[in-house]
Amino acid sequence: MPVDTTEHAHGNNYCLDHPGLPDPMLPPLTRRQADRMVQLALTAAADLGLSLTYRGGSALVPVDRSTDDPVLGLSNLARTVGRFEEDRWPELVAEHVEVVLEQYRAGSAVPADPERDLIQRIVARDSLPAEWTVDRPDVLPGLISVPSMEKDGLITMFLQPSDFGLSWPEADRFGLANLRRLEDDVTLVEEHDIRLAFVNGSGYAASRVLVLDTVLRDSLQVPDAPFGVLAALPARDTLILHVIEDLGVIPALGLMVNLAARGYARDPGPLSPEVYLVTPELVWHRATVPLTDETSLRPSAEFGALVRQLAIREQRCDDDDSQRPGGAK
């Protein structure tokens, strides 16, 4: 089957004029790289009997708009291939297209026992059609929580629980209960006295923020965090945590801001570039706010108040030490 494409879909001489600029629709690839990946995806789709074309968004769409051929999203594929040398791309793209087509032809999974099968998942609102999510509140800015199910490594999200006889509150309750039962893969990292915990290795890693008390107690063995935690969920399979103990929270915030921005820009399933300050009562605040320059950040009011509290506490501890026999004079 011939490959159908739209030459320079982003504009005249799109790749030829500015080949090294970042692609606006398919980060982190450059425009030249994005053009090559699109061509590889079109070829792979044609080899599998699909008549798709590229019209300049972030997906391949049917040539004939009246057909029921699948829409093949390219955003996560771009983030995946961007990690590899380009000589690996033909194999990676072909494998991705084949897996997506197999999933499409197999159809969506349906929970046989929703109370046992549903798992709550956090997802970016703008990654789904607006009409599918209009009745779902944000759990964090731009992020919503939906029930889902994992089968054979494929996660299916359900936006109409009534299809299997449930109300939204019932589906959410089942999903959260099962999310609590998952086990975390945690990597603890300490560098320059900054201690971070990385929860990853699962498509539900970031979703564990919905049950953060369980993560702290069971996975990090932190039954009490009297000053709260810093949390970042840049992509669906990554959750970064820092348990706040002292003024080390300041360099920890700087490091997490960089890690969150990098993960959000490059990893499949992007969620949020933000770092959040979570109080001991599990109230969420932004840890930083933008300045007038969109690329600059400053600490939020809540983070500033916490730093002042920690500074006063440390000063009192120093004063107490100096009053003890043999203490500093």
PDB file of C-alpha atoms in Angstrom, residues 2 17 45 78 81 91 94 100 119 124 149 168 181 222 238 278 293 297 314:
ATOM      1  CA  PRO A   2       1.477   3.405  -0.915  1.00  0.00           C
ATOM      2  CA  ASP A  17      14.079  25.873   6.465  1.00  0.00           C
ATOM      3  CA  ALA A  45       1.347   1.583   9.031  1.00  0.00           C
ATOM      4  CA  ALA A  78       8.466  10.782  19.825  1.00  0.00           C
ATOM      5  CA  VAL A  81      12.588   7.263  20.165  1.00  0.00           C
ATOM      6  CA  GLU A  91      12.806  -1.036  14.522  1.00  0.00           C
ATOM      7  CA  ALA A  94       7.642  -0.516  13.472  1.00  0.00           C
ATOM      8  CA  VAL A 100      -0.935  -0.312  18.741  1.00  0.00           C
ATOM      9  CA  ILE A 119      -7.507   0.911  39.466  1.00  0.00           C
ATOM     10  CA  ALA A 124      -3.615  14.895  31.861  1.00  0.00           C
ATOM     11  CA  MET A 149      -7.838  -1.559  34.240  1.00  0.00           C
ATOM     12  CA  TRP A 168     -18.787   7.674  39.189  1.00  0.00           C
ATOM     13  CA  ARG A 181      -2.981  -2.308  47.202  1.00  0.00           C
ATOM     14  CA  VAL A 222       7.616   7.297  56.995  1.00  0.00           C
ATOM     15  CA  THR A 238       7.472   8.581  37.695  1.00  0.00           C
ATOM     16  CA  VAL A 278       2.171  18.718  50.371  1.00  0.00           C
ATOM     17  CA  ASP A 293       9.313  36.090  32.689  1.00  0.00           C
ATOM     18  CA  LEU A 297      10.319  30.817  39.058  1.00  0.00           C
ATOM     19  CA  GLU A 314      16.832  25.429  63.618  1.00  0.00           C
TER      20      GLU A 314
END
